[in-house]
Coordinates of C-alpha atoms and ligand atoms in Angstrom, one line a residue:
X142 CA 0.0 0.0 0.0
X143 CA 1.2 3.5 -0.8
X144 CA 1.1 6.4 1.7
X145 CA -1.6 8.9 2.0
X146 CA -1.3 11.1 -1.1
X147 CA -4.9 12.4 -1.2
X148 CA -4.2 14.6 -4.2
X149 CA -3.0 11.6 -6.2
X150 CA -6.1 9.6 -5.0
X151 CA -8.3 12.4 -6.4
X152 CA -7.2 11.3 -9.9
X153 CA -9.3 8.2 -9.5
X154 CA -12.4 10.4 -9.0
X155 CA -14.7 11.8 -11.7
X156 CA -13.4 14.7 -13.8
X157 CA -15.6 17.2 -12.1
X158 CA -14.5 16.4 -8.5
X159 CA -13.3 19.4 -6.5
X160 CA -12.3 20.1 -3.0
X161 CA -14.4 23.1 -1.8
X162 CA -14.1 25.2 1.3
X163 CA -11.2 26.1 3.6
X164 CA -9.6 23.9 6.3
X165 CA -12.3 22.6 8.6
X166 CA -15.0 23.2 6.0
X167 CA -13.2 21.3 3.2
X168 CA -15.2 18.7 1.4
X169 CA -15.4 16.7 -1.8
X170 CA -17.9 18.0 -4.4
X171 CA -18.7 16.2 -7.6
X172 CA -20.3 18.0 -10.6
X173 CA -21.0 21.0 -8.2
X174 CA -23.1 18.7 -6.0
X175 CA -22.8 18.5 -2.3
X176 CA -22.2 14.8 -1.4
X177 CA -23.1 15.3 2.2
X178 CA -26.5 16.7 1.3
X179 CA -27.1 13.9 -1.3
X180 CA -26.2 11.2 1.3
X181 CA -28.7 12.7 3.8
X182 CA -31.4 13.0 1.2
X183 CA -31.0 9.6 -0.4
X184 CA -29.4 7.5 2.3
X185 CA -26.3 5.4 2.1
X186 CA -24.8 3.4 0.5
X187 CA -25.4 5.8 -2.4
X188 CA -24.1 5.6 -5.9
X189 CA -23.5 8.8 -7.8
X190 CA -22.6 9.1 -11.5
X191 CA -21.0 12.1 -13.1
X192 CA -22.4 12.5 -16.6
X193 CA -19.5 14.8 -17.7
X194 CA -17.0 12.0 -17.0
X195 CA -19.1 9.5 -19.0
X196 CA -19.3 11.9 -21.9
X197 CA -15.5 12.6 -21.8
X198 CA -14.8 8.9 -22.1
X199 CA -17.2 8.6 -25.1
X200 CA -15.4 11.6 -26.6
X201 CA -12.0 9.9 -26.2
X202 CA -13.2 6.9 -28.1
X203 CA -14.8 9.0 -30.8
X204 CA -11.8 11.2 -31.3
X205 CA -9.3 8.4 -31.4
X206 CA -11.5 6.4 -33.9
X207 CA -12.1 9.3 -36.2
X208 CA -8.4 10.3 -36.1
X209 CA -7.0 6.8 -36.8
X210 CA -9.6 4.7 -38.7
X211 CA -10.3 5.7 -42.3
X212 CA -13.5 3.8 -42.7
X213 CA -16.8 3.9 -40.9
X214 CA -16.8 3.0 -37.2
X215 CA -19.1 2.8 -34.2
X216 CA -19.2 2.4 -30.4
X217 CA -21.3 -0.2 -28.6
X218 CA -21.8 0.3 -24.9
X219 CA -21.6 -3.0 -23.1
X220 CA -24.7 -2.7 -20.9
X221 CA -23.7 -5.4 -18.5
X222 CA -21.3 -2.9 -16.8
X223 CA -24.3 -0.8 -15.7
X224 CA -27.9 -0.6 -17.0
X225 CA -30.9 1.3 -15.9
X226 CA -33.4 3.5 -17.8
X227 CA -31.2 6.6 -17.4
X228 CA -28.1 4.8 -18.8
X229 CA -30.1 3.5 -21.7
X230 CA -31.4 7.0 -22.4
X231 CA -27.9 8.4 -22.2
X232 CA -26.5 5.7 -24.6
X233 CA -29.4 6.4 -27.0
X234 CA -28.9 10.2 -26.9
X235 CA -25.1 9.7 -27.6
X236 CA -26.0 7.5 -30.5
X237 CA -24.1 4.5 -29.0
X238 CA -25.1 1.0 -29.9
X239 CA -26.0 -1.0 -26.8
X240 CA -25.0 -4.6 -26.1
X241 CA -27.5 -6.6 -24.2
X242 CA -26.9 -10.1 -22.8
X243 CA -30.5 -11.2 -22.1
X244 CA -34.2 -10.6 -22.7
X245 CA -34.0 -8.7 -19.3
X246 CA -31.4 -6.2 -20.5
X247 CA -33.2 -5.9 -23.8
X248 CA -36.4 -4.9 -22.0
X249 CA -34.6 -2.1 -20.2
X250 CA -32.9 -0.8 -23.4
X251 CA -36.2 -0.9 -25.2
X252 CA -37.9 1.0 -22.3
X253 CA -35.2 3.6 -22.7
X254 CA -36.0 4.0 -26.3
X255 CA -33.0 2.3 -27.8
X256 CA -33.9 1.6 -31.4
X257 CA -33.6 -1.7 -33.2
X258 CA -30.7 -0.6 -35.4
X259 CA -28.6 0.2 -32.2
X260 CA -29.4 -2.9 -30.3
X261 CA -26.9 -5.8 -30.3
X262 CA -27.5 -9.1 -28.5
X263 CA -24.8 -11.3 -27.0
X264 CA -25.0 -14.4 -24.9
X265 CA -23.3 -17.8 -24.6
X266 CA -26.5 -19.8 -24.1
X267 CA -29.4 -17.7 -25.3
X268 CA -32.8 -18.9 -24.0
X269 CA -35.9 -19.0 -26.1
X270 CA -37.0 -15.8 -24.4
X271 CA -33.7 -14.2 -25.3
X272 CA -34.0 -15.2 -28.9
X273 CA -37.6 -14.1 -29.1
X274 CA -36.7 -10.7 -27.6
X275 CA -33.8 -10.4 -30.0
X276 CA -36.0 -11.1 -33.0
X277 CA -38.6 -8.6 -31.7
X278 CA -36.2 -5.7 -30.9
X279 CA -32.6 -6.2 -32.0
X280 CA -30.8 -5.1 -35.1
X281 CA -27.9 -7.5 -34.5
X282 CA -27.3 -10.9 -32.9
X283 CA -23.9 -12.2 -32.1
X284 CA -24.0 -15.9 -32.6
X285 CA -22.0 -17.8 -30.0
X286 CA -22.0 -21.4 -31.2
X287 CA -23.2 -23.7 -34.0
X288 CA -26.2 -25.0 -31.9
X289 CA -27.4 -21.5 -31.5
X290 CA -27.0 -20.9 -35.2
X291 CA -29.1 -24.0 -36.1
X292 CA -31.8 -22.9 -33.6
X293 CA -31.8 -19.4 -34.9
X294 CA -32.0 -20.5 -38.6
X295 CA -34.9 -22.8 -37.8
X296 CA -36.6 -20.1 -35.9
X297 CA -36.4 -17.5 -38.7
X298 CA -37.2 -20.0 -41.5
X299 CA -40.1 -18.5 -43.5
X300 CA -40.3 -15.3 -41.4
X301 CA -41.2 -12.3 -43.4
X302 CA -40.3 -9.6 -40.8
X303 CA -36.8 -8.1 -41.1
X304 CA -34.2 -10.2 -39.4
X305 CA -31.3 -9.0 -37.3
X306 CA -27.9 -9.0 -38.8
X307 CA -25.8 -12.0 -37.9
X308 CA -22.3 -11.6 -36.4
X309 CA -20.2 -14.6 -35.5
X310 CA -18.2 -14.7 -32.3
X311 CA -14.7 -16.1 -32.8
X312 CA -12.6 -17.5 -30.0
X313 CA -9.1 -16.5 -31.1
X314 CA -7.3 -18.8 -28.6
X315 CA -5.5 -15.9 -26.9
X316 CA -5.6 -14.7 -23.3
X317 CA -5.4 -11.1 -22.0
X318 CA -3.6 -10.5 -18.7
X319 CA -6.5 -10.1 -16.2
X320 CA -8.2 -12.2 -13.5
X321 CA -8.9 -15.7 -14.8
X322 CA -12.7 -15.2 -14.3
X323 CA -12.5 -12.3 -16.8
X324 CA -10.6 -14.1 -19.6
X325 CA -12.8 -15.1 -22.5
X326 CA -10.6 -15.5 -25.6
X327 CA -8.4 -18.4 -24.6
X328 CA -8.8 -21.8 -26.2
X329 CA -10.5 -23.4 -23.2
X330 CA -13.1 -20.6 -22.8
X331 CA -16.8 -21.3 -22.9
X332 CA -17.3 -18.3 -25.2
X333 CA -17.4 -18.2 -29.0
X334 CA -16.3 -20.6 -31.8
X335 CA -12.9 -21.6 -33.0
X336 CA -11.8 -20.6 -36.5
X337 CA -13.0 -23.9 -38.1
X338 CA -16.4 -23.5 -36.4
X339 CA -16.7 -20.0 -37.6
X340 CA -15.9 -21.2 -41.2
X341 CA -18.7 -23.8 -40.8
X342 CA -21.0 -21.2 -39.6
X343 CA -20.3 -18.9 -42.5
X344 CA -20.9 -21.8 -44.9
X345 CA -24.2 -22.7 -43.2
X346 CA -25.5 -19.2 -43.2
X347 CA -24.7 -18.7 -46.9
X348 CA -26.3 -22.0 -47.7
X349 CA -29.5 -20.9 -46.0
X350 CA -29.4 -17.5 -47.8
X351 CA -28.6 -15.5 -44.6
X352 CA -25.0 -14.5 -45.0
X353 CA -23.5 -13.1 -41.7
X354 CA -22.5 -9.4 -41.7
X355 CA -20.0 -9.3 -38.9
X356 CA -17.1 -11.0 -37.1
X357 CA -16.7 -10.5 -33.4
X358 CA -14.3 -11.4 -30.6
X359 CA -13.8 -10.3 -27.0
X360 CA -10.7 -11.5 -25.2
X361 CA -11.7 -10.4 -21.7
X362 CA -12.1 -7.5 -19.4
X363 CA -9.9 -5.1 -17.3
X364 CA -6.7 -5.6 -19.2
X365 CA -4.1 -2.9 -19.7
X366 CA -1.7 -4.7 -22.1
X367 CA -3.3 -4.6 -25.5
X368 CA -0.8 -7.0 -27.2
X369 CA -3.1 -10.1 -27.2
X370 CA -5.8 -7.9 -29.0
X371 CA -3.3 -7.1 -31.7
X372 CA -2.4 -10.8 -32.0
X373 CA -6.2 -11.7 -32.1
X374 CA -6.7 -9.1 -34.8
X375 CA -4.0 -10.8 -36.9
X376 CA -5.7 -14.2 -36.4
X377 CA -9.1 -12.7 -37.4
X378 CA -7.8 -11.0 -40.5
X379 CA -6.0 -14.2 -41.6
X380 CA -9.4 -16.0 -41.1
X381 CA -11.0 -13.3 -43.2
X382 CA -8.6 -14.1 -46.0
X383 CA -9.4 -17.8 -45.8
X384 CA -13.2 -17.1 -45.7
X385 CA -12.9 -14.9 -48.7
X386 CA -11.0 -17.6 -50.6
X387 CA -13.4 -20.3 -49.5
X388 CA -16.8 -18.5 -49.7
X389 CA -16.1 -15.2 -51.4
X390 CA -17.4 -13.7 -48.2
X391 CA -16.0 -10.8 -46.1
X392 CA -17.6 -9.2 -43.0
X393 CA -18.8 -5.7 -43.4
X394 CA -18.3 -5.2 -39.6
X395 CA -15.4 -6.2 -37.4
X396 CA -15.8 -6.0 -33.6
X397 CA -12.8 -6.7 -31.4
X398 CA -14.9 -6.4 -28.3
X399 CA -14.2 -4.3 -25.2
X400 CA -12.2 -4.9 -22.1
X401 CA -9.9 -1.9 -21.9
X402 CA -9.0 -1.5 -18.2
X403 CA -9.2 1.4 -15.7
X404 CA -7.2 2.3 -12.7
X405 CA -8.9 1.4 -9.4
X406 CA -6.3 2.5 -6.9
X407 CA -3.2 4.6 -6.8
X408 CA -0.9 1.7 -7.7
X409 CA -2.8 1.4 -11.1
X410 CA -2.3 5.1 -12.0
X411 CA -1.9 6.7 -14.4
X412 CA -5.3 6.0 -16.0
X413 CA -4.8 3.7 -19.0
X414 CA -5.1 5.8 -22.1
X415 CA -8.3 5.2 -24.2
X416 CA -6.6 7.1 -27.0
X417 CA -3.5 4.9 -27.1
X418 CA -5.6 1.7 -27.1
X419 CA -8.1 2.7 -29.7
X420 CA -5.4 4.2 -32.0
X421 CA -3.4 0.9 -31.8
X422 CA -6.5 -1.2 -32.6
X423 CA -7.7 1.1 -35.4
X424 CA -4.3 1.3 -37.1
X425 CA -3.8 -2.4 -36.9
X426 CA -7.1 -3.2 -38.5
X427 CA -6.5 -0.6 -41.3
X428 CA -3.0 -1.7 -42.0
X429 CA -3.7 -5.4 -41.6
X430 CA -6.6 -5.2 -44.1
X431 CA -4.5 -3.3 -46.6
X432 CA -1.6 -5.8 -46.3
X433 CA -4.0 -8.6 -47.0
X434 CA -6.0 -6.7 -49.6
X435 CA -9.2 -7.0 -47.6
X436 CA -11.9 -4.4 -47.9
X437 CA -12.0 -2.3 -44.7
X438 CA -14.9 -3.3 -42.5
X439 CA -16.8 -0.9 -40.2
X440 CA -14.8 -1.0 -36.9
X441 CA -17.1 -1.4 -34.0
X442 CA -15.6 -1.2 -30.4
X443 CA -17.6 -2.5 -27.4
X444 CA -16.4 -0.8 -24.2
X445 CA -18.3 -1.0 -20.9
X446 CA -16.1 -0.4 -17.9
X447 CA -13.9 2.3 -19.5
X448 CA -17.1 4.4 -20.1
X449 CA -18.8 4.1 -16.7
X450 CA -16.3 2.9 -14.0
X451 CA -14.7 6.2 -13.1
X452 CA -17.8 8.3 -13.4
X453 CA -19.3 6.3 -10.5
X454 CA -18.6 6.9 -6.8
X455 CA -20.0 4.9 -4.0
X456 CA -20.7 6.8 -0.7
X457 CA -20.8 4.8 2.6
X458 CA -21.4 6.0 6.1
X459 CA -19.0 4.9 8.8
X460 CA -20.8 3.0 11.6
X461 CA -18.0 1.7 13.9
X462 CA -14.3 1.1 14.4
X463 CA -12.5 -1.7 16.1
X464 CA -9.1 -3.2 16.5
X465 CA -8.3 -6.9 16.1
X466 CA -4.9 -8.5 16.0
X467 CA -2.8 -6.2 13.8
X468 CA -5.8 -4.7 12.1
X469 CA -7.8 -1.5 12.6
X470 CA -11.2 -1.9 11.1
X471 CA -13.4 0.8 9.7
X472 CA -16.9 -0.6 9.4
X473 CA -19.2 1.0 6.8
X474 CA -22.8 0.4 5.8
X475 CA -22.2 -1.3 2.5
X476 CA -19.8 -3.7 0.8
X477 CA -20.2 -7.3 -0.5
X478 CA -23.9 -6.9 -1.4
X479 CA -23.4 -3.7 -3.5
X480 CA -19.8 -4.5 -4.5
X481 CA -18.9 -8.2 -4.8
X482 CA -15.8 -7.5 -6.8
X483 CA -13.2 -7.6 -4.0
X484 CA -14.6 -10.9 -2.8
X485 CA -14.9 -12.3 -6.3
X486 CA -11.7 -11.1 -8.0
X487 CA -9.6 -9.7 -5.2
X488 CA -10.1 -6.3 -6.8
X489 CA -8.4 -3.3 -5.2
X490 CA -10.1 -0.1 -4.4
X491 CA -9.2 3.2 -2.8
X492 CA -11.2 5.8 -0.8
X493 CA -11.3 9.3 0.6
X494 CA -13.2 10.9 3.4
X495 CA -15.8 13.2 1.9
X496 CA -15.2 15.7 4.7
X497 CA -11.7 17.1 5.2
X498 CA -9.9 14.6 3.0
X499 CA -6.6 16.5 3.5
X500 CA -6.4 15.5 7.2
X501 CA -3.2 13.7 8.2
X502 CA -3.4 9.9 7.9
X503 CA -3.9 7.5 10.8
X504 CA -2.6 3.9 10.8
X505 CA -3.8 1.8 7.8
X506 CA -7.4 0.7 8.0
X507 CA -9.3 -2.3 6.8
X508 CA -12.6 -1.1 5.3
X509 CA -15.3 -3.7 5.7
X510 CA -19.1 -3.9 5.4
X511 CA -21.9 -5.3 7.6
X512 CA -22.4 -8.7 5.8
X513 CA -22.0 -12.1 7.3
X514 CA -18.9 -13.1 5.3
X515 CA -15.3 -12.7 6.3
X516 CA -14.7 -11.9 2.6
X517 CA -16.8 -8.7 3.0
X518 CA -13.6 -6.6 3.1
X519 CA -13.6 -3.8 0.5
X520 CA -10.1 -2.4 1.1
X521 CA -7.2 -3.9 2.9
X522 CA -4.8 -1.7 4.9
X523 CA -5.7 1.6 3.3
X524 CA -3.8 4.7 4.5
X525 CA -6.6 7.1 5.5
X526 CA -7.3 9.8 8.1
X527 CA -8.9 8.8 11.3
X528 CA -12.7 8.7 10.7
X529 CA -15.6 8.7 13.1
X530 CA -19.1 7.2 13.1
X531 CA -21.4 9.2 11.0
X532 CA -18.8 10.4 8.6
X533 CA -19.0 9.7 4.8
X534 CA -16.4 7.6 2.9
X535 CA -16.2 8.0 -0.9
X536 CA -15.0 5.0 -2.9
X537 CA -14.1 6.0 -6.5
X538 CA -14.2 3.9 -9.7
X539 CA -17.4 2.3 -8.5
X540 CA -19.4 2.7 -11.7
X541 CA -18.9 -0.6 -13.5
X542 CA -20.0 -4.1 -12.5
X543 CA -20.9 -3.2 -9.0
X544 CA -24.6 -2.3 -9.2
X545 CA -25.1 -4.8 -12.0
X546 CA -23.7 -7.5 -9.8
X547 CA -25.3 -6.3 -6.6
X548 CA -27.4 -8.7 -4.5
X549 CA -29.9 -8.8 -1.6
X550 CA -27.5 -10.9 0.5
X551 CA -28.5 -10.7 4.2
X552 CA -31.6 -8.8 3.2
X553 CA -29.5 -5.9 1.8
X554 CA -31.6 -3.4 -0.1
X555 CA -29.9 -2.2 -3.2
X556 CA -28.7 1.4 -3.1
X557 CA -30.2 4.5 -4.8
X558 CA -28.5 5.9 -7.8
X559 CA -28.2 9.6 -8.4
X560 CA -27.1 11.2 -11.7
X561 CA -25.1 14.4 -11.5
X562 CA -24.9 17.0 -14.1
X563 CA -23.9 20.7 -13.9
X564 CA -24.9 21.2 -10.3
X565 CA -28.1 19.2 -10.6
X566 CA -28.7 15.8 -9.0
X567 CA -31.3 13.5 -10.6
X568 CA -32.4 10.4 -8.7
X569 CA -32.5 7.6 -11.4
X570 CA -32.9 4.5 -9.2
X571 CA -34.6 4.3 -5.9
X572 CA -33.2 2.5 -2.9
X573 CA -34.9 -0.8 -2.4
X574 CA -37.1 -1.2 0.7
X575 CA -38.1 -4.2 2.9
X576 CA -41.2 -4.6 0.7
X577 CA -39.1 -5.1 -2.3
X578 CA -37.5 -8.1 -0.6
X579 CA -41.0 -9.7 -0.4
X580 CA -42.2 -8.7 -3.8
X581 CA -41.6 -12.1 -5.4
X582 CA -42.6 -14.2 -2.4
X583 CA -45.9 -16.1 -2.1
X584 CA -47.0 -17.6 1.2
X585 CA -47.5 -21.4 1.4
X586 CA -51.0 -22.4 2.2
X587 CA -51.3 -23.6 5.8
X588 CA -52.3 -27.1 4.6
X589 CA -48.8 -27.6 3.1
X590 CA -47.2 -27.2 6.5
X591 CA -49.6 -29.4 8.6
X592 CA -48.2 -32.9 8.2
X593 CA -45.0 -33.1 10.2
X594 CA -45.5 -34.8 13.5
X595 CA -42.7 -34.7 16.1
Ligands
LIG666 N1 -18.2 -7.3 -24.9 C1 -18.5 -8.5 -24.4 C2 -18.9 -9.5 -25.3 C3 -18.3 -8.7 -23.0 O1 -18.6 -9.9 -22.5 C4 -17.9 -7.6 -22.2 C5 -17.8 -7.8 -20.8 C6 -17.6 -6.4 -22.8 C7 -17.8 -6.2 -24.2 C8 -17.2 -5.2 -22.0 O2 -16.0 -5.3 -21.3 P1 -15.5 -4.1 -20.5 O3 -15.1 -3.0 -21.5 O4 -16.5 -3.6 -19.6 O5 -14.3 -4.6 -19.8 N2 -17.7 -8.7 -13.7 C9 -16.3 -8.4 -14.2 C10 -16.3 -8.0 -15.6 C11 -17.0 -9.0 -16.6 C12 -17.0 -8.6 -18.0 C13 -18.0 -9.3 -18.8 N3 -18.0 -9.0 -20.2 C14 -15.7 -7.4 -13.3 O6 -16.4 -6.9 -12.4 O7 -14.5 -7.0 -13.4

């Protein structure tokens, strides 16, 4: 763990984060909004999102693509990172495509007004409901395997309504450096098809009069070394040469997925550059196609985390402190249930007190939540000022894969979400209440319980 350099830690927060007030009055402010007020109004844990930081990330992708890719390009937002009505509206307004992984996500995107042409559906084992929702609402389906392709072709046989474009998901046999649970491109992965299967899929689609339009791969998530992506692009472009020779077919779209990482704690800084990554990928596709005399496809990137992670900050209230052997615990009112990532992947996080973050540090603190799991430890041994019950702790880079993986463990009620823009705070998701925990439950009839005799 590094020392307490609160200024450096601020680089993990949204672009609009400021320290306002003098000395005793100093506090963190995001998008001109008072976090203390928001926490009292909406309760804690509270998730706030800074729209300006989301927009800045989109702008970085757009600028790098338009500067380095000479053909058409597009950006798909991977909705699994975070999806609610407001995020869908934002994606739609920014003209992003949106990647949904189930009928459930499709229904949220549709409710947000995302149009058919912008809706892309992924999934490794799509259910009938997923396929039905895809046919009803999506402009593109990314086919994961040959069984799915057969089912899909049977399902659309004789249909007169417009069909979604078919993309095929390739498993290039390459791994990115990230947690094993987030690797998806290696040979042993459950995702996608190998090159021979993709070739069979292309043949099958052509035979049935439904030629695919795209090739897709996604190697994994939260990587910072892009070299496996460049190797996977070479594999894909070689496959495109082979497919052209065999079937006279070339994809009109190429999507090398998402996965570009973000810095979660000071040790990860500086923030990985979106510009460097996109420029590398775009140049490689353009050059690689030219070298192989392939027509340039539309280049479609598919980021999730790098658009929404840093815009999101989680606010927790300190409840208690304690010492155990060699550890000083700071116990806050959220953790595992709203952020399972430390327990699941050993992910690192950082934090700052909302009030007077420039106070001198105390001894390192273990920040943990209230849940009945020893794995409910959000941050290990963080250098932090002494904090007191009732104070607010802000955990940056909380925007991706936290709320979308949140649970009701121990009866936790999922937090409220507030959207910040230019001094205004818009609640976009309500906090769950005890009634929500009972919403799906039905009582057993008394007769069902009557038979056991002791
Ligand atoms: N495209 C596909 C097909 C994906 O499966 C994913 C993420 C993405 C794009 C976006 O990847 P991103 O740019 O967000 O890294 N729960 C894990 C992450 C799982 C990622 C799943 N797929 C975590 O919390 O780190």
